[in-house]
Short mmCIF file of C-alpha atoms in Angstrom, two decimals:
data_model
loop_
_atom_site.label_atom_id
_atom_site.label_comp_id
_atom_site.label_asym_id
_atom_site.label_seq_id
_atom_site.Cartn_x
_atom_site.Cartn_y
_atom_site.Cartn_z
CA MET A 1 0.00 0.00 0.00
CA GLY A 2 2.90 2.32 0.84
CA LYS A 3 4.55 1.65 -2.54
CA GLN A 4 1.28 2.33 -4.37
CA LEU A 5 0.83 5.61 -2.54
CA ARG A 6 4.40 6.69 -3.33
CA TYR A 7 3.86 5.75 -6.96
CA LEU A 8 0.64 7.77 -7.15
CA LEU A 9 2.36 10.76 -5.56
CA PHE A 10 5.24 10.41 -8.03
CA ILE A 11 2.84 10.31 -11.01
CA THR A 12 0.89 13.30 -9.62
CA LEU A 13 4.11 15.29 -9.25
CA ILE A 14 5.09 14.53 -12.85
CA VAL A 15 1.65 15.58 -14.10
CA PHE A 16 1.69 18.86 -12.17
CA THR A 17 5.28 19.59 -13.27
CA SER A 18 4.39 18.85 -16.89
CA CYS A 19 1.34 21.14 -16.68
CA GLY A 20 3.48 23.89 -15.20
CA LEU A 21 6.12 23.52 -17.91
CA PHE A 22 3.39 23.54 -20.57
CA ARG A 23 1.91 26.72 -19.14
CA ASP A 24 5.37 28.34 -18.97
CA ARG A 25 6.15 27.39 -22.58
CA LYS A 26 2.74 28.65 -23.71
CA ALA A 27 3.23 31.96 -21.87
CA GLU A 28 6.70 32.37 -23.33
CA LYS A 29 5.39 31.62 -26.82
CA GLU A 30 2.64 34.23 -26.40
CA ARG A 31 5.23 36.76 -25.20
CA GLU A 32 7.44 36.06 -28.23
CA ILE A 33 4.47 36.71 -30.52
CA LYS A 34 3.69 39.99 -28.74
CA LEU A 35 7.31 41.14 -28.99
CA LYS A 36 7.21 40.60 -32.77
CA HIS A 37 4.08 42.76 -33.01
CA ASP A 38 5.04 45.34 -35.61
CA LEU A 39 3.29 47.53 -38.16
CA PRO A 40 1.82 44.68 -40.29
CA GLN A 41 0.17 43.15 -37.21
CA ILE A 42 -1.06 46.59 -36.07
CA LEU A 43 -2.64 47.16 -39.48
CA ASP A 44 -4.23 43.68 -39.38
CA ASP A 45 -5.63 44.27 -35.89
CA GLY A 46 -6.71 47.78 -36.73
CA VAL A 47 -5.46 48.98 -33.32
CA LEU A 48 -2.34 50.81 -32.15
CA ASN A 49 -1.78 50.12 -28.44
CA VAL A 50 -0.12 53.03 -26.66
CA ILE A 51 0.81 54.05 -23.14
CA THR A 52 1.12 57.70 -22.14
CA SER A 53 1.09 59.84 -19.02
CA TYR A 54 -1.84 61.52 -17.30
CA SER A 55 -0.84 65.17 -16.99
CA GLY A 56 -1.83 68.70 -17.87
CA THR A 57 0.15 68.56 -21.11
CA SER A 58 0.08 64.92 -22.28
CA TYR A 59 -3.46 63.60 -21.79
CA PHE A 60 -6.44 64.77 -19.71
CA LEU A 61 -10.13 65.66 -19.81
CA TYR A 62 -11.34 69.24 -19.92
CA LYS A 63 -15.10 69.98 -19.92
CA GLY A 64 -15.75 66.48 -21.16
CA GLN A 65 -13.27 66.64 -24.04
CA PRO A 66 -10.13 64.42 -24.17
CA MET A 67 -7.14 66.68 -24.78
CA GLY A 68 -3.36 66.80 -24.57
CA TYR A 69 -0.23 67.13 -26.69
CA GLU A 70 0.42 63.40 -26.87
CA TYR A 71 -3.29 62.66 -27.28
CA GLU A 72 -3.68 64.94 -30.29
CA LEU A 73 -0.55 63.65 -31.99
CA LEU A 74 -1.58 60.05 -31.34
CA LYS A 75 -5.01 60.57 -32.88
CA ARG A 76 -3.38 62.06 -35.97
CA PHE A 77 -0.79 59.28 -36.25
CA ALA A 78 -3.44 56.57 -35.84
CA LYS A 79 -5.56 58.25 -38.51
CA HIS A 80 -2.50 58.36 -40.77
CA LEU A 81 -2.08 54.59 -40.30
CA GLY A 82 -5.81 53.97 -40.72
CA VAL A 83 -6.20 52.32 -37.29
CA GLU A 84 -7.83 53.00 -33.94
CA VAL A 85 -5.69 54.03 -30.99
CA ASN A 86 -6.07 52.23 -27.66
CA ILE A 87 -4.58 54.34 -24.87
CA SER A 88 -3.53 53.20 -21.43
CA VAL A 89 -2.19 55.57 -18.79
CA SER A 90 0.65 55.54 -16.30
CA ASN A 91 2.82 58.24 -14.75
CA ASN A 92 5.42 55.67 -13.73
CA ILE A 93 8.31 55.48 -16.21
CA ASP A 94 9.23 51.96 -15.05
CA THR A 95 5.69 50.78 -15.77
CA MET A 96 5.80 52.33 -19.24
CA PHE A 97 9.05 50.57 -20.12
CA TYR A 98 7.80 47.29 -18.65
CA GLN A 99 4.56 47.39 -20.66
CA LEU A 100 6.52 48.09 -23.83
CA GLY A 101 9.11 45.41 -23.08
CA GLU A 102 6.43 42.79 -22.44
CA GLY A 103 4.71 43.56 -25.73
CA ASN A 104 1.56 44.88 -24.06
CA VAL A 105 1.82 48.20 -25.91
CA ASP A 106 3.37 49.15 -29.24
CA LEU A 107 4.54 52.60 -28.29
CA ILE A 108 5.33 54.87 -25.35
CA ALA A 109 3.87 58.23 -26.37
CA HIS A 110 5.46 60.35 -23.68
CA GLY A 111 8.10 63.07 -23.76
CA LEU A 112 11.09 60.89 -22.93
CA THR A 113 14.58 62.32 -22.79
CA VAL A 114 16.81 60.42 -25.22
CA THR A 115 19.73 59.01 -23.19
CA ASN A 116 22.40 56.41 -23.97
CA GLU A 117 21.25 54.32 -21.02
CA ARG A 118 17.65 54.19 -22.28
CA LYS A 119 18.81 53.42 -25.82
CA LYS A 120 20.07 50.09 -24.50
CA LYS A 121 16.45 49.11 -23.80
CA VAL A 122 14.33 50.88 -26.40
CA THR A 123 14.43 52.49 -29.82
CA PHE A 124 13.55 56.17 -29.89
CA SER A 125 11.61 57.92 -32.60
CA ASP A 126 13.03 61.03 -34.22
CA TYR A 127 12.81 63.80 -31.66
CA LEU A 128 9.55 65.71 -31.34
CA TYR A 129 11.04 68.78 -29.72
CA LEU A 130 14.10 70.05 -27.87
CA THR A 131 14.10 71.28 -24.32
CA HIS A 132 16.39 71.51 -21.32
CA GLN A 133 15.98 70.82 -17.63
CA VAL A 134 15.57 73.60 -15.10
CA LEU A 135 15.49 73.93 -11.35
CA VAL A 136 12.01 74.70 -10.01
CA GLN A 137 12.13 76.72 -6.77
CA ARG A 138 9.74 78.90 -4.79
CA LYS A 139 10.15 82.58 -4.14
CA PRO A 140 9.76 83.79 -0.53
CA GLU A 141 6.24 83.84 0.92
CA ASN A 142 5.95 87.64 0.84
CA TYR A 143 8.09 88.16 -2.26
CA ARG A 144 5.70 90.78 -3.72
CA LYS A 145 6.42 93.11 -0.77
CA MET A 146 10.17 92.49 -0.80
CA LYS A 147 12.84 94.41 -2.66
CA TRP A 148 14.02 92.76 -5.87
CA SER A 149 17.52 92.35 -4.42
CA GLU A 150 16.11 90.59 -1.35
CA VAL A 151 14.11 88.16 -3.50
CA GLN A 152 17.18 87.41 -5.61
CA ALA A 153 19.30 86.85 -2.53
CA SER A 154 16.89 84.13 -1.36
CA LEU A 155 17.07 82.12 -4.59
CA VAL A 156 19.53 79.68 -6.09
CA HIS A 157 21.20 81.19 -9.18
CA ASP A 158 23.65 78.46 -10.13
CA ALA A 159 23.43 74.68 -9.89
CA ILE A 160 26.63 74.64 -7.82
CA GLU A 161 24.66 76.26 -4.98
CA LEU A 162 22.70 73.00 -4.62
CA ILE A 163 25.70 71.21 -3.08
CA GLY A 164 24.55 69.84 0.28
CA ASP A 165 20.92 70.67 -0.45
CA THR A 166 18.00 68.39 -1.33
CA VAL A 167 16.08 68.21 -4.61
CA SER A 168 12.93 66.08 -4.93
CA VAL A 169 12.21 64.12 -8.14
CA SER A 170 10.58 60.85 -9.13
CA ALA A 171 12.87 57.83 -9.13
CA ASN A 172 14.17 56.38 -12.41
CA THR A 173 13.42 59.53 -14.40
CA SER A 174 15.81 61.56 -16.55
CA TYR A 175 15.61 64.20 -13.81
CA PHE A 176 17.01 61.76 -11.27
CA ALA A 177 19.79 60.73 -13.65
CA ARG A 178 20.64 64.35 -14.44
CA LEU A 179 20.92 65.27 -10.75
CA ALA A 180 23.21 62.28 -10.14
CA ASN A 181 25.43 63.34 -13.06
CA LEU A 182 25.35 66.96 -11.91
CA SER A 183 26.69 65.94 -8.49
CA GLU A 184 29.67 64.33 -10.24
CA GLU A 185 30.21 67.33 -12.52
CA ILE A 186 30.29 69.92 -9.75
CA GLY A 187 32.24 67.74 -7.33
CA GLY A 188 29.76 67.92 -4.49
CA GLU A 189 26.77 65.90 -3.34
CA ILE A 190 23.23 66.95 -4.14
CA HIS A 191 20.87 64.94 -1.97
CA ILE A 192 18.10 63.42 -4.09
CA ASP A 193 14.74 62.91 -2.41
CA THR A 194 12.98 60.24 -4.48
CA LEU A 195 9.25 60.70 -4.82
CA PRO A 196 6.70 58.02 -5.84
CA GLY A 197 6.95 57.15 -9.51
CA ASP A 198 3.25 57.75 -10.19
CA LEU A 199 3.47 61.48 -9.40
CA SER A 200 3.29 63.57 -12.57
CA THR A 201 5.74 66.41 -13.16
CA ASP A 202 2.82 68.83 -12.95
CA LYS A 203 1.92 67.53 -9.49
CA ILE A 204 5.49 67.74 -8.23
CA ILE A 205 5.76 71.33 -9.47
CA GLU A 206 2.55 72.07 -7.58
CA MET A 207 4.18 70.61 -4.45
CA VAL A 208 6.99 73.16 -4.79
CA ALA A 209 4.46 75.96 -5.24
CA ASN A 210 2.60 74.82 -2.11
CA GLY A 211 5.81 74.62 -0.07
CA GLU A 212 5.59 70.84 0.41
CA ILE A 213 9.06 70.36 -1.11
CA LYS A 214 11.90 72.83 -1.61
CA TYR A 215 13.12 72.08 -5.14
CA THR A 216 12.40 69.87 -8.10
CA VAL A 217 13.61 69.55 -11.68
CA ALA A 218 11.45 69.72 -14.80
CA ASP A 219 11.73 70.13 -18.55
CA ASN A 220 11.69 73.81 -19.34
CA ASN A 221 8.56 73.71 -21.51
CA ILE A 222 6.56 71.96 -18.77
CA ALA A 223 8.01 74.21 -16.07
CA SER A 224 7.21 77.34 -18.08
CA ILE A 225 3.55 76.52 -18.67
CA ASN A 226 3.09 75.62 -14.98
CA ALA A 227 4.89 78.75 -13.83
CA SER A 228 2.30 80.80 -15.71
CA TYR A 229 -0.22 79.53 -13.17
CA TYR A 230 2.14 79.71 -10.17
CA PRO A 231 3.87 83.13 -10.38
CA GLU A 232 5.62 82.38 -7.09
CA LEU A 233 7.84 79.87 -8.91
CA ASP A 234 11.26 80.64 -10.31
CA ILE A 235 12.48 78.41 -13.17
CA ARG A 236 15.43 80.39 -14.51
CA VAL A 237 18.29 78.12 -13.43
CA PRO A 238 19.23 75.59 -16.16
CA ILE A 239 20.77 72.33 -15.06
CA SER A 240 21.25 70.67 -18.46
CA PHE A 241 22.07 71.40 -22.08
CA SER A 242 19.42 70.97 -24.79
CA GLN A 243 17.94 67.49 -24.84
CA ARG A 244 15.93 65.58 -27.43
CA MET A 245 12.44 64.48 -26.42
CA ALA A 246 10.97 61.51 -28.23
CA TRP A 247 8.62 58.53 -28.10
CA ALA A 248 9.87 54.98 -27.53
CA LEU A 249 9.36 51.68 -29.36
CA ARG A 250 10.66 48.14 -29.03
CA PRO A 251 13.90 47.55 -31.01
CA GLN A 252 12.03 44.82 -32.95
CA SER A 253 9.43 47.29 -34.26
CA LYS A 254 11.44 48.37 -37.31
CA GLU A 255 8.49 48.97 -39.62
CA LEU A 256 6.53 50.94 -37.02
CA GLU A 257 9.63 53.01 -36.32
CA LYS A 258 10.02 53.83 -40.01
CA ALA A 259 6.35 54.77 -40.39
CA LEU A 260 6.42 56.92 -37.24
CA ASN A 261 9.58 58.77 -38.25
CA GLU A 262 8.25 59.45 -41.75
CA TRP A 263 5.05 60.81 -40.21
CA ILE A 264 6.95 63.00 -37.71
CA LYS A 265 9.00 64.48 -40.57
CA THR A 266 5.83 65.26 -42.52
CA MET A 267 4.20 66.82 -39.45
CA LYS A 268 7.22 69.04 -38.79
CA ASP A 269 7.10 70.28 -42.37
CA GLY A 270 3.58 71.63 -41.78
CA VAL A 271 1.99 74.09 -39.38
CA ALA A 272 -0.30 71.64 -37.50
CA TYR A 273 2.51 70.19 -35.37
CA TYR A 274 3.61 73.63 -34.12
CA ALA A 275 0.03 74.69 -33.49
CA ILE A 276 -0.45 71.62 -31.27
CA TYR A 277 2.84 72.23 -29.45
CA ASN A 278 2.01 75.88 -28.80
CA LYS A 279 -1.50 74.95 -27.64
CA TYR A 280 -0.15 72.90 -24.72
CA PHE A 281 3.27 74.38 -23.97
CA LYS A 282 2.91 78.07 -24.90
CA ASN A 283 -0.74 79.08 -24.42
CA GLU A 284 -0.63 80.33 -20.84
CA ARG A 285 -4.18 81.69 -20.79
CA ASP A 286 -5.74 78.36 -21.76
CA PHE A 287 -3.57 76.55 -19.21
CA ARG A 288 -4.71 78.90 -16.43
CA SER A 289 -8.35 78.43 -17.49
CA ARG A 290 -8.00 74.67 -17.20
CA GLU A 291 -6.24 74.87 -13.86
CA ASN A 292 -9.06 76.99 -12.46
CA SER A 293 -11.85 74.84 -13.85
CA ASP A 294 -13.96 72.42 -11.82
CA PHE A 295 -14.25 70.33 -14.99
CA TYR A 296 -10.55 69.64 -15.47
CA SER A 297 -9.82 65.98 -14.71
CA LEU A 298 -6.65 66.78 -12.77
CA ASN A 299 -8.78 68.82 -10.35
CA ASN A 300 -12.08 66.95 -9.98
CA ASN A 301 -13.98 63.85 -10.93
CA ARG A 302 -16.47 65.89 -12.97
CA VAL A 303 -17.16 66.66 -16.62
CA SER A 304 -20.07 69.10 -16.38
CA VAL A 305 -22.47 70.93 -14.07
CA TYR A 306 -25.07 68.34 -15.08
CA ASP A 307 -23.23 65.28 -13.74
CA GLU A 308 -25.85 64.57 -11.07
CA LEU A 309 -28.70 64.75 -13.60
CA ILE A 310 -26.77 62.47 -15.94
CA GLN A 311 -26.04 59.99 -13.17
CA ALA A 312 -29.74 59.81 -12.23
CA SER A 313 -30.64 59.21 -15.87
CA ALA A 314 -27.99 56.51 -16.20
CA ASP A 315 -29.28 54.80 -13.04
CA THR A 316 -32.79 54.73 -14.50
CA LEU A 317 -31.49 53.02 -17.62
CA GLY A 318 -28.99 50.81 -15.83
CA TRP A 319 -26.13 52.34 -17.83
CA ASP A 320 -22.67 53.49 -16.78
CA TRP A 321 -23.02 57.23 -16.03
CA ARG A 322 -19.82 57.95 -17.95
CA LEU A 323 -21.36 56.43 -21.07
CA MET A 324 -24.44 58.58 -20.64
CA ALA A 325 -22.22 61.64 -20.10
CA SER A 326 -20.39 60.88 -23.32
CA MET A 327 -23.73 60.75 -25.13
CA VAL A 328 -24.81 64.11 -23.69
CA PHE A 329 -21.50 65.61 -24.80
CA GLN A 330 -22.05 64.17 -28.28
CA GLU A 331 -25.47 65.78 -28.44
CA SER A 332 -24.68 69.26 -27.14
CA LYS A 333 -21.19 69.50 -25.59
CA PHE A 334 -23.12 70.18 -22.35
CA ASN A 335 -24.58 73.41 -23.79
CA PRO A 336 -28.32 73.54 -22.92
CA ASN A 337 -28.91 76.42 -25.36
CA LEU A 338 -27.39 74.73 -28.38
CA GLU A 339 -29.70 74.63 -31.39
CA SER A 340 -28.93 72.65 -34.55
CA TRP A 341 -29.60 73.71 -38.14
CA ALA A 342 -32.48 71.22 -38.16
CA GLY A 343 -34.18 72.81 -35.15
CA ALA A 344 -33.12 70.34 -32.45
CA LYS A 345 -32.34 72.08 -29.16
CA GLY A 346 -31.06 71.51 -25.63
CA LEU A 347 -28.73 69.13 -23.86
CA MET A 348 -30.26 66.15 -25.65
CA GLN A 349 -31.18 67.97 -28.87
CA LEU A 350 -34.93 67.41 -28.83
CA MET A 351 -36.98 68.31 -31.90
CA PRO A 352 -40.12 70.43 -31.26
CA ALA A 353 -42.56 67.57 -31.97
CA THR A 354 -40.64 65.17 -29.74
CA ALA A 355 -40.53 67.72 -26.94
CA GLU A 356 -44.29 68.26 -27.18
CA ARG A 357 -44.97 64.52 -27.15
CA PHE A 358 -42.99 64.08 -23.92
CA GLY A 359 -44.34 67.16 -22.19
CA VAL A 360 -41.25 69.33 -22.44
CA LYS A 361 -42.19 72.98 -22.01
CA ASP A 362 -38.68 74.37 -22.39
CA ARG A 363 -36.15 72.40 -24.43
CA ALA A 364 -33.31 74.53 -23.03
CA ASN A 365 -34.20 73.36 -19.50
CA PRO A 366 -31.57 70.72 -18.60
CA GLU A 367 -33.84 68.73 -16.28
CA GLN A 368 -36.70 68.55 -18.79
CA SER A 369 -34.36 67.69 -21.66
CA ILE A 370 -32.60 64.82 -19.87
CA GLU A 371 -35.84 63.51 -18.35
CA ALA A 372 -37.49 63.31 -21.79
CA ALA A 373 -34.37 61.78 -23.36
CA THR A 374 -34.28 59.13 -20.63
CA LYS A 375 -37.88 58.16 -21.40
CA ILE A 376 -37.10 57.94 -25.12
CA LEU A 377 -33.99 55.85 -24.52
CA LYS A 378 -35.95 53.49 -22.24
CA ILE A 379 -38.60 52.98 -24.96
CA LEU A 380 -35.90 52.26 -27.55
CA TRP A 381 -33.99 50.00 -25.16
CA ASP A 382 -37.13 47.92 -24.59
CA ARG A 383 -37.67 47.61 -28.35
CA PHE A 384 -34.30 45.90 -28.69
CA GLU A 385 -35.10 43.31 -26.04
CA GLU A 386 -34.01 40.43 -28.28
CA ILE A 387 -30.42 41.73 -28.45
CA PRO A 388 -28.57 39.44 -25.98
CA ASP A 389 -25.40 41.49 -25.46
CA SER A 390 -26.01 44.59 -23.33
CA ILE A 391 -23.28 46.70 -25.00
CA GLN A 392 -24.61 45.88 -28.46
CA ARG A 393 -28.12 46.67 -27.24
CA ILE A 394 -26.95 50.09 -26.03
CA LYS A 395 -25.37 50.77 -29.42
CA PHE A 396 -28.62 49.93 -31.20
CA THR A 397 -30.47 52.17 -28.76
CA MET A 398 -28.11 55.09 -29.34
CA ALA A 399 -28.24 54.66 -33.11
CA ALA A 400 -32.04 54.70 -32.98
CA TYR A 401 -31.97 57.85 -30.81
CA ASN A 402 -29.81 59.47 -33.46
CA CYS A 403 -31.58 58.49 -36.68
CA GLY A 404 -34.84 56.81 -35.68
CA TYR A 405 -35.91 53.29 -34.80
CA GLY A 406 -37.27 52.59 -38.29
CA HIS A 407 -33.96 53.24 -40.02
CA VAL A 408 -32.15 50.96 -37.58
CA GLU A 409 -34.69 48.20 -38.30
CA ASP A 410 -34.10 48.75 -42.02
CA ALA A 411 -30.37 48.30 -41.45
CA ARG A 412 -31.04 45.09 -39.51
CA ASN A 413 -33.27 43.75 -42.29
CA LEU A 414 -30.59 44.58 -44.82
CA ALA A 415 -28.06 42.77 -42.61
CA ILE A 416 -30.21 39.61 -42.73
CA LEU A 417 -30.34 39.90 -46.52
CA GLU A 418 -26.55 40.15 -46.63
CA LYS A 419 -26.10 37.23 -44.19
CA LEU A 420 -24.77 39.46 -41.40
CA ASP A 421 -25.85 39.21 -37.76
CA PRO A 422 -28.84 41.54 -37.15
CA LYS A 423 -28.24 41.36 -33.39
CA VAL A 424 -24.71 42.77 -33.53
CA TRP A 425 -24.01 46.41 -34.29
CA ASP A 426 -20.21 46.22 -34.58
CA LYS A 427 -19.05 45.23 -38.08
CA ASN A 428 -22.54 43.97 -38.91
CA VAL A 429 -25.51 46.33 -38.71
CA GLU A 430 -23.27 49.41 -38.62
CA GLU A 431 -22.01 48.36 -42.06
CA THR A 432 -25.51 48.04 -43.54
CA MET A 433 -26.47 51.33 -41.91
CA LEU A 434 -23.79 53.00 -44.03
CA LYS A 435 -25.23 51.33 -47.14
CA LEU A 436 -28.66 52.91 -46.61
CA SER A 437 -27.30 56.12 -48.11
CA TYR A 438 -27.29 54.53 -51.59
CA PRO A 439 -30.36 53.92 -53.80
CA GLU A 440 -29.34 50.37 -54.70
CA ASN A 441 -29.80 49.58 -51.00
CA TYR A 442 -32.55 51.87 -49.70
CA ASN A 443 -34.79 50.88 -52.62
CA LYS A 444 -34.70 47.19 -51.69
CA ARG A 445 -38.03 45.66 -50.63
CA VAL A 446 -36.79 44.93 -47.06
CA VAL A 447 -36.20 48.64 -46.50
CA LYS A 448 -39.36 50.46 -45.39
CA TYR A 449 -38.13 53.90 -44.37
CA GLY A 450 -35.88 54.66 -47.33
CA TYR A 451 -32.83 56.88 -47.41
CA VAL A 452 -30.85 57.77 -44.32
CA ARG A 453 -27.44 59.41 -44.09
CA GLY A 454 -25.99 56.31 -42.47
CA VAL A 455 -22.64 57.84 -41.65
CA GLU A 456 -24.31 59.95 -38.94
CA PRO A 457 -25.53 57.11 -36.64
CA TYR A 458 -22.37 55.15 -37.50
CA THR A 459 -20.14 58.04 -36.40
CA TYR A 460 -22.42 58.93 -33.50
CA VAL A 461 -22.14 55.52 -31.84
CA LYS A 462 -18.43 55.24 -32.53
CA GLU A 463 -17.57 58.65 -31.11
CA VAL A 464 -19.73 58.18 -28.02
CA PHE A 465 -17.98 54.91 -27.18
CA ASP A 466 -14.51 56.26 -28.03
CA ARG A 467 -15.07 59.15 -25.64
CA PHE A 468 -16.49 56.78 -23.05
CA GLU A 469 -13.19 54.88 -23.07
CA ASN A 470 -11.43 58.14 -22.23
CA TYR A 471 -13.93 58.87 -19.47
CA VAL A 472 -13.32 55.42 -17.95
CA LEU A 473 -9.61 56.25 -17.62
CA PHE A 474 -10.22 59.52 -15.78
CA LEU A 475 -13.59 59.41 -14.03
CA GLU A 476 -14.76 57.19 -11.21
#
C-alpha cells in the first residue's frame, strides 16, 4: 500500500510539473508573438496600443473633451495609419518601459529624454522637440512686498549652490539621472529625495508651489507653462544642455519606427505640429483656465455641471453614467442652449414635436431635456429586447436615438439579406447602416423607411464609445 501511494504521488508530481512547464512554454510563446508585433500586425488588428502619461500637457479631460499634446498627436498618427488608438495611462516610467518590453503596448507616447542608457532598452523615434531641464524653486512667501535684491538673494542662481541641499524628483526619471550626473560634474553631493513614480511632473511642481518640497527639476517647456499659473515659482536656473524628447518603441518594431519617423518628418514640415505644441506648452491663458476649472480631470472627478442629472438618468437606464455623459456631450457639448440647423435644441437635442410629445415645455431646460431623453432611450432599449449582449443593445439604442428606430430596423433587415448578424451592431448592422445612403440599397423591398445618411448614426455611436473609453480612464 505504501509503494502504491508513493507511486501515485510520483505520477501526480510529474503531471503537475508537466502542466506547469506547458503553461510556462505557452506563456513564453505568447510573449514572443507579442514582442514581434510590428506595423503589419497593427494594421491587421486595426489597433495601435499606446501608453502615455496623465498630466496637464500629455493627456487629460477638460469639460468632457479628451485633450493633450500626446493625445492629439496620437489621434493624428493613428488616422494616418488607418487604425484606432487604444490608450492606457501611467505616470510611472518603469511601468511604461515594462509594458513596452512585455509587448503589451506598441509605443510609449510620452516626452522621454533620449539618453544612452535608455537606448540600450528601447528604440527612440526622431525627436519631437528640444528642451532643457531647469530647477524649479519657490520665491519667498511675501516676495511681492520684498525688494528685488532681497528676493534674488533668497534664490539659487547656479546649480553649484545646490551642493549639500535636497532636490525632490521621481525615481528612475531623466531628472534623477541628471541630478546624479550633476553631483559628479560639480564635485559635491546633491541629496536626491525620491518621490513616488506615479506622481506627474505637474503635481510635483505644484508641491513646490505649495511649499511641500523645496526644489524639483522639470523640462523647461513643462516648467514654463506651470509657472504661468504659479507666479511664485522661479524656473530660470538651467541644469542641463538641450535634450531631445521623443517617443519609444521596441527595437524589434522596425516597420513601425520607419512609419512613425516618416510621419513626424511630414508633421514638422507643416503648421499643424507647431500649433499643437504651442497649444499645450505656450498658451498660458488656456492653461490657467483649465487649472481653475472644476471640470478639469486633474482637479475633480467631474465633466459638467449636469453630472448629477446624468447619473440619475444613467441609473434609470442601468447604464454606466460615464457612457451617458459621453452621449450628452455628443449631443450638445453640455450646452443647454445649443440649437442645430435642423431645429433640435437643448442638452439632448430634442426636436419640437418630440418635446411636445414628452411634455417638455422648455427644451433649453436641462432637467426637462434629460428627463425626456431618458424616457425615449428606455422605450428604444425595450424595443431591442431580443439583443442578448447589453453593450450591443446600447449601441442599437443610441443609433435609434440618433436616426430613428425605423432606419435601424431597415439596417437590420438589410443585414439579414446580406447574411450578417442583425443582433450585432459592430461590423454587422453598422455596415448596412452605411449602405442605406445609396439607392441600390434603400430601394430594396426589405427597407421600409428609405434613405438615411448612415454615416451619422455610424459616427455617433463610434464617437460616443470612443469618448467613453477616455472617461473610464479619468472618471470614477
